[in-house]
């Protein structure tokens, strides 16, 4: 019989395993944020998003950079898996995604990004049109509806494929297609559990906002560690079956 841990139990395990390792996790997360953030800024800062060409180029460049983040996401998952398994970690672990099947990491993120950017496309179009005619009530309504649509797509893709990079490190011989399918199968009946656990961090995130974002340095590693415990709980029950 399956006995999945509650959100409180998963968070408690995350705190236990993170003890003494926050410095490394914070350093790794900051490095990834700086690299991805500055890369996006560097390649898009000179684009004129008030023109059609500028919007298209911004969309395509953002999509390409999104795919490349798969390498860092893979490294992050590797680092937090080591933390949850009580193994020594270093900041260099964040670059492990460049070593372990980077082609699979990129293919996985390409698949995820295609769905995410398809969901973002209507919002991008209506945002551009609204800048041309800011008082148009119909465009305003369509923009907010497309924003909601994108939010729904983002949440669903994030939940369905939340386990895929963990699986890449647990089952490195599987193809990218098999790992995506395995994540979909693994999350059947568990999307609500993960959503509930993630929603429990919202109050902490609001408090983090009041600290000018400083608290996020500790909050994000805690959240990532909790998601790792969620995966280990899922996979442990799967193996028992």
mmCIF file of N, CA, C and O in Angstrom, residues 26-43 65 69 72 76 94-95 217:
data_model
loop_
_atom_site.group_PDB
_atom_site.id
_atom_site.type_symbol
_atom_site.label_atom_id
_atom_site.label_comp_id
_atom_site.label_asym_id
_atom_site.label_seq_id
_atom_site.Cartn_x
_atom_site.Cartn_y
_atom_site.Cartn_z
ATOM 1 N N UNK A 26 22.653 28.391 -1.928
ATOM 2 C CA UNK A 26 22.407 29.805 -2.251
ATOM 3 C C UNK A 26 23.394 30.279 -3.313
ATOM 4 O O UNK A 26 23.005 30.940 -4.287
ATOM 5 N N UNK A 27 24.663 29.930 -3.132
ATOM 6 C CA UNK A 27 25.671 30.330 -4.115
ATOM 7 C C UNK A 27 25.365 29.787 -5.494
ATOM 8 O O UNK A 27 25.476 30.504 -6.505
ATOM 9 N N UNK A 28 24.953 28.524 -5.559
ATOM 10 C CA UNK A 28 24.630 27.902 -6.847
ATOM 11 C C UNK A 28 23.424 28.574 -7.496
ATOM 12 O O UNK A 28 23.430 28.870 -8.699
ATOM 13 N N UNK A 29 22.374 28.822 -6.710
ATOM 14 C CA UNK A 29 21.166 29.454 -7.253
ATOM 15 C C UNK A 29 21.443 30.874 -7.737
ATOM 16 O O UNK A 29 20.919 31.310 -8.761
ATOM 17 N N UNK A 30 22.274 31.590 -7.000
ATOM 18 C CA UNK A 30 22.618 32.965 -7.393
ATOM 19 C C UNK A 30 23.399 32.966 -8.703
ATOM 20 O O UNK A 30 23.138 33.784 -9.601
ATOM 21 N N UNK A 31 24.331 32.032 -8.854
ATOM 22 C CA UNK A 31 25.116 31.945 -10.085
ATOM 23 C C UNK A 31 24.218 31.681 -11.288
ATOM 24 O O UNK A 31 24.334 32.329 -12.336
ATOM 25 N N UNK A 32 23.292 30.746 -11.133
ATOM 26 C CA UNK A 32 22.372 30.432 -12.227
ATOM 27 C C UNK A 32 21.498 31.641 -12.566
ATOM 28 O O UNK A 32 21.302 31.974 -13.743
ATOM 29 N N UNK A 33 20.981 32.304 -11.541
ATOM 30 C CA UNK A 33 20.135 33.477 -11.769
ATOM 31 C C UNK A 33 20.899 34.584 -12.481
ATOM 32 O O UNK A 33 20.369 35.239 -13.394
ATOM 33 N N UNK A 34 22.152 34.800 -12.088
ATOM 34 C CA UNK A 34 22.961 35.850 -12.711
ATOM 35 C C UNK A 34 23.277 35.511 -14.167
ATOM 36 O O UNK A 34 23.172 36.374 -15.051
ATOM 37 N N UNK A 35 23.660 34.268 -14.418
ATOM 38 C CA UNK A 35 24.009 33.867 -15.783
ATOM 39 C C UNK A 35 22.798 33.969 -16.708
ATOM 40 O O UNK A 35 22.875 34.558 -17.799
ATOM 41 N N UNK A 36 21.668 33.401 -16.283
ATOM 42 C CA UNK A 36 20.478 33.416 -17.133
ATOM 43 C C UNK A 36 19.896 34.821 -17.259
ATOM 44 O O UNK A 36 19.463 35.232 -18.336
ATOM 45 N N UNK A 37 19.915 35.560 -16.151
ATOM 46 C CA UNK A 37 19.365 36.911 -16.169
ATOM 47 C C UNK A 37 20.162 37.852 -17.056
ATOM 48 O O UNK A 37 19.592 38.570 -17.893
ATOM 49 N N UNK A 38 21.489 37.841 -16.896
ATOM 50 C CA UNK A 38 22.331 38.728 -17.701
ATOM 51 C C UNK A 38 22.366 38.306 -19.166
ATOM 52 O O UNK A 38 22.495 39.149 -20.053
ATOM 53 N N UNK A 39 22.253 37.007 -19.417
ATOM 54 C CA UNK A 39 22.211 36.541 -20.806
ATOM 55 C C UNK A 39 20.980 37.084 -21.511
ATOM 56 O O UNK A 39 21.063 37.582 -22.641
ATOM 57 N N UNK A 40 19.837 36.994 -20.844
ATOM 58 C CA UNK A 40 18.597 37.518 -21.419
ATOM 59 C C UNK A 40 18.691 39.020 -21.630
ATOM 60 O O UNK A 40 18.305 39.546 -22.689
ATOM 61 N N UNK A 41 19.218 39.711 -20.625
ATOM 62 C CA UNK A 41 19.342 41.173 -20.719
ATOM 63 C C UNK A 41 20.290 41.570 -21.847
ATOM 64 O O UNK A 41 19.999 42.486 -22.629
ATOM 65 N N UNK A 42 21.411 40.868 -21.962
ATOM 66 C CA UNK A 42 22.418 41.201 -22.970
ATOM 67 C C UNK A 42 21.876 41.055 -24.387
ATOM 68 O O UNK A 42 22.132 41.892 -25.263
ATOM 69 N N UNK A 43 21.128 39.978 -24.616
ATOM 70 C CA UNK A 43 20.663 39.699 -25.975
ATOM 71 C C UNK A 43 19.377 40.437 -26.348
ATOM 72 O O UNK A 43 18.999 40.466 -27.519
ATOM 73 N N UNK A 65 17.064 31.053 -25.399
ATOM 74 C CA UNK A 65 17.709 31.096 -24.083
ATOM 75 C C UNK A 65 16.980 30.189 -23.091
ATOM 76 O O UNK A 65 17.607 29.584 -22.216
ATOM 77 N N UNK A 69 18.537 27.007 -20.764
ATOM 78 C CA UNK A 69 18.457 26.903 -19.304
ATOM 79 C C UNK A 69 18.274 25.463 -18.845
ATOM 80 O O UNK A 69 18.478 25.165 -17.667
ATOM 81 N N UNK A 72 21.250 24.176 -16.988
ATOM 82 C CA UNK A 72 21.370 24.614 -15.594
ATOM 83 C C UNK A 72 20.314 23.950 -14.709
ATOM 84 O O UNK A 72 20.585 23.627 -13.552
ATOM 85 N N UNK A 76 20.985 21.908 -11.346
ATOM 86 C CA UNK A 76 20.323 22.210 -10.075
ATOM 87 C C UNK A 76 19.691 20.961 -9.476
ATOM 88 O O UNK A 76 19.806 20.710 -8.276
ATOM 89 N N UNK A 94 26.429 22.619 -10.055
ATOM 90 C CA UNK A 94 25.423 23.308 -10.847
ATOM 91 C C UNK A 94 25.705 23.190 -12.346
ATOM 92 O O UNK A 94 24.811 23.340 -13.182
ATOM 93 N N UNK A 95 26.963 22.881 -12.677
ATOM 94 C CA UNK A 95 27.347 22.755 -14.092
ATOM 95 C C UNK A 95 27.351 21.297 -14.553
ATOM 96 O O UNK A 95 27.803 21.006 -15.667
ATOM 97 N N UNK A 217 16.831 34.281 -0.956
ATOM 98 C CA UNK A 217 18.096 33.554 -0.982
ATOM 99 C C UNK A 217 18.006 32.269 -0.165
ATOM 100 O O UNK A 217 18.627 31.256 -0.518
#
